[in-house]
mmCIF file of C-alpha atoms and ligand atoms in Angstrom:
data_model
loop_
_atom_site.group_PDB
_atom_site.id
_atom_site.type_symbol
_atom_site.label_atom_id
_atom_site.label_comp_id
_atom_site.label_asym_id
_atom_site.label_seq_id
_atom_site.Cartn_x
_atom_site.Cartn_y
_atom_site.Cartn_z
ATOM 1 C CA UNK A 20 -17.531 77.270 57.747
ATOM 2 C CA UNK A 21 -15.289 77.722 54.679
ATOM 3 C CA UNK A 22 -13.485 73.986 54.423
ATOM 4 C CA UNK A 23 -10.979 75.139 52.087
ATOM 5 C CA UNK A 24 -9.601 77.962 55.464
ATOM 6 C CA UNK A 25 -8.632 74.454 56.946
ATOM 7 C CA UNK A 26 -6.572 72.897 54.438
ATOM 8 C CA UNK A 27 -2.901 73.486 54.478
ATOM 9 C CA UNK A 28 -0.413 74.205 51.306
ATOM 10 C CA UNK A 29 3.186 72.509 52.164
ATOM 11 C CA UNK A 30 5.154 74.312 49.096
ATOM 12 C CA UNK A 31 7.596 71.374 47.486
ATOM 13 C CA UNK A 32 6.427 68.400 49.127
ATOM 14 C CA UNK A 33 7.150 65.972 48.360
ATOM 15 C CA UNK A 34 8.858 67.114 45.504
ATOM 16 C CA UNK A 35 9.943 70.448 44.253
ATOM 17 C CA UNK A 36 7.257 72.260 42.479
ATOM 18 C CA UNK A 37 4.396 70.369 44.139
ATOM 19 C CA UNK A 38 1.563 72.426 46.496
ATOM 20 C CA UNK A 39 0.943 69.516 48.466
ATOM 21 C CA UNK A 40 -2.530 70.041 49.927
ATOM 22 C CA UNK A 41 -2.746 69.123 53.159
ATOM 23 C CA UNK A 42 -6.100 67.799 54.453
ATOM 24 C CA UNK A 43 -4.460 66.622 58.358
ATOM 25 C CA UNK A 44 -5.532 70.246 59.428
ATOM 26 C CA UNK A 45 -9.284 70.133 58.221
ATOM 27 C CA UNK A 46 -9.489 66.968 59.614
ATOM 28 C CA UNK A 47 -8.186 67.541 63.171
ATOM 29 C CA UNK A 48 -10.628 70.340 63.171
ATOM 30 C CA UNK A 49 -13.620 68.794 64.860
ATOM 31 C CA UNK A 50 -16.374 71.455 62.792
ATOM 32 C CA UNK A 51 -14.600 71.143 59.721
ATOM 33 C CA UNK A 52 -14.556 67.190 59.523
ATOM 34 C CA UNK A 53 -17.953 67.337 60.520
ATOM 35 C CA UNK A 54 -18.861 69.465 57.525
ATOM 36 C CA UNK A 55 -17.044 67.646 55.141
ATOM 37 C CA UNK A 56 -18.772 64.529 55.916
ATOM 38 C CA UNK A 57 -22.101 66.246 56.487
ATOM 39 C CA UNK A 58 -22.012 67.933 53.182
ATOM 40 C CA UNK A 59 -21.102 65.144 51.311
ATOM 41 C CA UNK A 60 -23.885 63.005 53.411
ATOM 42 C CA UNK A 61 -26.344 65.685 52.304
ATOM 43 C CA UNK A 62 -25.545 65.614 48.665
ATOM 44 C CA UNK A 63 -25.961 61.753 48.386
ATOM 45 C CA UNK A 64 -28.392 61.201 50.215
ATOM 46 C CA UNK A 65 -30.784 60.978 47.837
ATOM 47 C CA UNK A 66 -29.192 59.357 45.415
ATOM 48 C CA UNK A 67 -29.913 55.893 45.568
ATOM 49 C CA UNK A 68 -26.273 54.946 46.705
ATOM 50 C CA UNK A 69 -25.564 51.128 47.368
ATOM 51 C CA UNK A 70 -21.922 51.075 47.773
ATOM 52 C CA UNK A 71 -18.900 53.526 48.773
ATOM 53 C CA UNK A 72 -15.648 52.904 47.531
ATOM 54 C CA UNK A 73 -12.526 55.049 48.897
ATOM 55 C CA UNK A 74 -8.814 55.380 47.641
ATOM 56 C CA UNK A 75 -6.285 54.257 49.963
ATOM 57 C CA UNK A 76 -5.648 55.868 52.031
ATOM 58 C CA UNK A 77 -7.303 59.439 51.974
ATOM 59 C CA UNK A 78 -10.463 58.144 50.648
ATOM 60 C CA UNK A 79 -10.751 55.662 53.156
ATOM 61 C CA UNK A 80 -10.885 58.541 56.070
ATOM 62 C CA UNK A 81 -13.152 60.718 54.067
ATOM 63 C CA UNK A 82 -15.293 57.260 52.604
ATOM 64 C CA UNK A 83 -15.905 55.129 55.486
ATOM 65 C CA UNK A 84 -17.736 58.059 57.905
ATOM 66 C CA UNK A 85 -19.883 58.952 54.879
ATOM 67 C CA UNK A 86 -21.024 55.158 53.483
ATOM 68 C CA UNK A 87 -21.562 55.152 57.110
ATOM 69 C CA UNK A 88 -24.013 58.142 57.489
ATOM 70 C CA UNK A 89 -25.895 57.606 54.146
ATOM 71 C CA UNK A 90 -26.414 53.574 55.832
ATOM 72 C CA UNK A 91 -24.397 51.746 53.188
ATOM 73 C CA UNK A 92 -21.123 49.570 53.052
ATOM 74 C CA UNK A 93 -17.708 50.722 52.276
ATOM 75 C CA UNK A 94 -15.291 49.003 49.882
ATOM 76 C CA UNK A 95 -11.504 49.866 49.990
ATOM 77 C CA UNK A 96 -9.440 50.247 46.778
ATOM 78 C CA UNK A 97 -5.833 49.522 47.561
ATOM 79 C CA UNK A 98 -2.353 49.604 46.342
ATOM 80 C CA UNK A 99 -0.829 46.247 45.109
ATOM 81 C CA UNK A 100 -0.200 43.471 47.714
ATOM 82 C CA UNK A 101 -2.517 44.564 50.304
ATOM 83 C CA UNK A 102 -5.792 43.224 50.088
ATOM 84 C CA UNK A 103 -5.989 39.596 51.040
ATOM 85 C CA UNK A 104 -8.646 37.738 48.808
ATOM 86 C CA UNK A 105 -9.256 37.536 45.031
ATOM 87 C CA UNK A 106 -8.401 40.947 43.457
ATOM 88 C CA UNK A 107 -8.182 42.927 39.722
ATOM 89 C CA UNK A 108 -5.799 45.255 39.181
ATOM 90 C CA UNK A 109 -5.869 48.373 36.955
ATOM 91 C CA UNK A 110 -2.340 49.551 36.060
ATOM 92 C CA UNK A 111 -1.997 53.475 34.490
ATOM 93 C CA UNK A 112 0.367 56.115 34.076
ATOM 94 C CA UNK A 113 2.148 58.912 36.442
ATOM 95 C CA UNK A 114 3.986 61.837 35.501
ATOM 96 C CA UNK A 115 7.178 59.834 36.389
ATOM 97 C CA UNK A 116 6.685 56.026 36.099
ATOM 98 C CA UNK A 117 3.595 53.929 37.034
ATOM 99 C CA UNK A 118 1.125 53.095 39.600
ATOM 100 C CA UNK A 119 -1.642 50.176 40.595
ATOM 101 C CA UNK A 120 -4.921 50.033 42.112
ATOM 102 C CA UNK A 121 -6.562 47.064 43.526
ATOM 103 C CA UNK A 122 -10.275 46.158 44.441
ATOM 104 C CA UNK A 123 -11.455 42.834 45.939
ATOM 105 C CA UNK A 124 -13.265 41.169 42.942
ATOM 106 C CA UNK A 125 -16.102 40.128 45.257
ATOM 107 C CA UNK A 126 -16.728 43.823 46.497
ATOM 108 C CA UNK A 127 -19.467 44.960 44.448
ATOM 109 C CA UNK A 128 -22.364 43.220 43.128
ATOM 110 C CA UNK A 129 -23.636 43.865 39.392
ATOM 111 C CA UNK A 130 -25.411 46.913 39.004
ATOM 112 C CA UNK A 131 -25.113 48.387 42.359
ATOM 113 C CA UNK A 132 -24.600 51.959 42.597
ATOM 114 C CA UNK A 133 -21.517 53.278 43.694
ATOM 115 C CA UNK A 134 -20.020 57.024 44.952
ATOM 116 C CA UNK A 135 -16.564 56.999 44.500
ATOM 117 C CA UNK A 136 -14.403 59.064 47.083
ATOM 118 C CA UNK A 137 -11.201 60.266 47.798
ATOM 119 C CA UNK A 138 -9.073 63.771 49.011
ATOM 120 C CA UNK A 139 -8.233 65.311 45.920
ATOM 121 C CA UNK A 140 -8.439 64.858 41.724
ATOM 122 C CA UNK A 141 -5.195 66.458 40.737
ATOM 123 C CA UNK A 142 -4.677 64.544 37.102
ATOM 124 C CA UNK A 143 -7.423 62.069 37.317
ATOM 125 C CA UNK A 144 -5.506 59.306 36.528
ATOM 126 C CA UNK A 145 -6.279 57.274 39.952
ATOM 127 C CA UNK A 146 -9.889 57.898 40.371
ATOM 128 C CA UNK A 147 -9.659 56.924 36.639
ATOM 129 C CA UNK A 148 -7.965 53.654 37.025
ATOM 130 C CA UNK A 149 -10.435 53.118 40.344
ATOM 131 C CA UNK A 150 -13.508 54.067 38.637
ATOM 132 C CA UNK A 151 -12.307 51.460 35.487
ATOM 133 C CA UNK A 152 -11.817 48.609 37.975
ATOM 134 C CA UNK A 153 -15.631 49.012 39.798
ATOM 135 C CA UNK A 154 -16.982 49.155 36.375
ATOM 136 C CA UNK A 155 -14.775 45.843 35.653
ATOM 137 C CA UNK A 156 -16.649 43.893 38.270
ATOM 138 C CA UNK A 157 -20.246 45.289 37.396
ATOM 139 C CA UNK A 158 -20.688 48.468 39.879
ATOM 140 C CA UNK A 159 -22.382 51.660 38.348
ATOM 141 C CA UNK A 160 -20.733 54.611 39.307
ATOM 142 C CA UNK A 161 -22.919 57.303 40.151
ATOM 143 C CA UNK A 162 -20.559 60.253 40.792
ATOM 144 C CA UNK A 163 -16.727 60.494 41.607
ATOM 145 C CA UNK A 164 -16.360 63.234 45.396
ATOM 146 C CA UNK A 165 -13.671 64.767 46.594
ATOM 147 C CA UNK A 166 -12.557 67.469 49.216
ATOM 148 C CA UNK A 167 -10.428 69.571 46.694
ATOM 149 C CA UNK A 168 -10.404 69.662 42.985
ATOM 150 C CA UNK A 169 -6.924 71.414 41.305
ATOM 151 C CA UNK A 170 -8.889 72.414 38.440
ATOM 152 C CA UNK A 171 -5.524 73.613 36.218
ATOM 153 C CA UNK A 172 -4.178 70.139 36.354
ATOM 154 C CA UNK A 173 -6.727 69.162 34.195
ATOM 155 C CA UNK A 174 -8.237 65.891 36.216
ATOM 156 C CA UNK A 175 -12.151 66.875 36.211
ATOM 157 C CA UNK A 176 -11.925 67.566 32.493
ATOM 158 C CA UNK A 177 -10.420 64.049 32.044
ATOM 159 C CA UNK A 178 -12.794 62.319 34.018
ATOM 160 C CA UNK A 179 -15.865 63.957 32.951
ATOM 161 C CA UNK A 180 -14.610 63.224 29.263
ATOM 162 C CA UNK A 181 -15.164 59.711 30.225
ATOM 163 C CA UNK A 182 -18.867 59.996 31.208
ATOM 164 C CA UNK A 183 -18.229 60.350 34.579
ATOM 165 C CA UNK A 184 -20.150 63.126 36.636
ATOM 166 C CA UNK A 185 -17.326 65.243 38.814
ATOM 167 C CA UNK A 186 -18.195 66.940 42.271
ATOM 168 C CA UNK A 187 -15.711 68.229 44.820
ATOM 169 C CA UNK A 188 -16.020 70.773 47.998
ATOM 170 C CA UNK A 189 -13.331 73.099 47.344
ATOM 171 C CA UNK A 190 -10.503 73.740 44.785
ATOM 172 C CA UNK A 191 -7.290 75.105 44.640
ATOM 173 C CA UNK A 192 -6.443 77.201 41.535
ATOM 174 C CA UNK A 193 -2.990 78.094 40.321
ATOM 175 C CA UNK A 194 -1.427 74.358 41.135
HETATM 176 P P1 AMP B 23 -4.167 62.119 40.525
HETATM 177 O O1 AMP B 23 -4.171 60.647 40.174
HETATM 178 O O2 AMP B 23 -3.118 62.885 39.764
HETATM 179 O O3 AMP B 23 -5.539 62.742 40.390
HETATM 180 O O4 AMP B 23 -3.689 62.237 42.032
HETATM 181 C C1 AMP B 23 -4.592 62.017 43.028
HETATM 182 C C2 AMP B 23 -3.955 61.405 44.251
HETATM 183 O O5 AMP B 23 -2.674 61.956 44.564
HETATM 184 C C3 AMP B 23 -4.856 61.668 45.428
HETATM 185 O O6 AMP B 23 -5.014 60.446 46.136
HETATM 186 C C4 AMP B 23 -4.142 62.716 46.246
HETATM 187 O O7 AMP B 23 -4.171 62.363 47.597
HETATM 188 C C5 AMP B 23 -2.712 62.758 45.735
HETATM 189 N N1 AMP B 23 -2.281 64.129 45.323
HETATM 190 C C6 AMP B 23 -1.976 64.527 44.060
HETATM 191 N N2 AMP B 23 -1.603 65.828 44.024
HETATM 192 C C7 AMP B 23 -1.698 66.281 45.291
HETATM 193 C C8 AMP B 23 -1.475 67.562 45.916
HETATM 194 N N3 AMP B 23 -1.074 68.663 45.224
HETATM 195 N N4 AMP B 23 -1.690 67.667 47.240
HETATM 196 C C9 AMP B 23 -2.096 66.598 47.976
HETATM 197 N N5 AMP B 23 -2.321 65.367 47.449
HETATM 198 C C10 AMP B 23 -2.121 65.192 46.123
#
């Protein structure tokens, strides 16, 4: 079942110029949410995972079904404001202005091992900021997942420049 067939391109949206990749259609699909979970599941389940963070709010439909299946927690990483105990923050750059990520400062013990997981890596910059702040508080981050990868924006490249290893399902060239 190709996953990719499922996902839908809204052309300027939200913005002019954007190919906003639309995952609502592989997820409604009752085979092809199964296989993106089961894939995933497959691929990690050997791989000594203790902990799976998601990205608000994508990452949390893709991250909770799969720390789930591979019989580990699941720790949210939210936008400012939201999360109701102690948090860190990890500020970083847009194309147009600036963003936040927050993670519970409690949510991962030192040295666990953690899959990070959201929809898409377009520039890299919020799996970037995410993967900075479970590093902060003493998590190992084993590999960073997503559905799609849009390869010509460049965000795989950045992360893996980092030292972190880079796997997605699908990608979308050309955006
Ligand atoms: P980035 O930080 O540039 O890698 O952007 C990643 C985040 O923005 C992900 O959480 C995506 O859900 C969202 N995003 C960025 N570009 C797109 C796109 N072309 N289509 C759908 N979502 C996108």
């Amino acid at each position: 079942m190709p996953i990719k067939s499922l996902i839908r391109t809204i052309p300027h949206y939200p913005k002019q110029g954007i190919m906003f990749r639309d995952i609502t259609t592989l997820l409604k699909d009752p085979i092809g949410l199964r296989v993106v979970i089961d894939e995933l599941a497959k691929r990690y389940a050997d791989m000594k995972i203790d902990k799976v963070v998601g990205i608000e709010s994508r990452g949390f439909i893709i991250g909770a079904p799969l720390a789930y299946l591979l019989g580990v927690g699941f720790v949210p990483i939210r936008k400012p404001g939201k999360l109701p105990a102690e948090t860190i923050g990890h500020d970083y750059e847009l194309e147009y202005g600036r963003d936040r990520v927050e993670i519970h400062t409690d949510a991962i013990s030192s040295g666990e091992r953690v899959l990070l997981v959201d929809d898409l890596i377009a520039t890299g910059g919020t799996a970037e900021a995410a993967a900075s702040l479970i590093e902060k508080i003493g998590g190992e981050i084993v590999e960073c997942a997503f559905v799609i990868d849009l390869p010509d924006v460049g965000g795989r490249k950045c992360l893996e420049k980092h030292g972190y290893k880079v796997f997605a399902l699908c990608e979308f060239e050309g955006d």
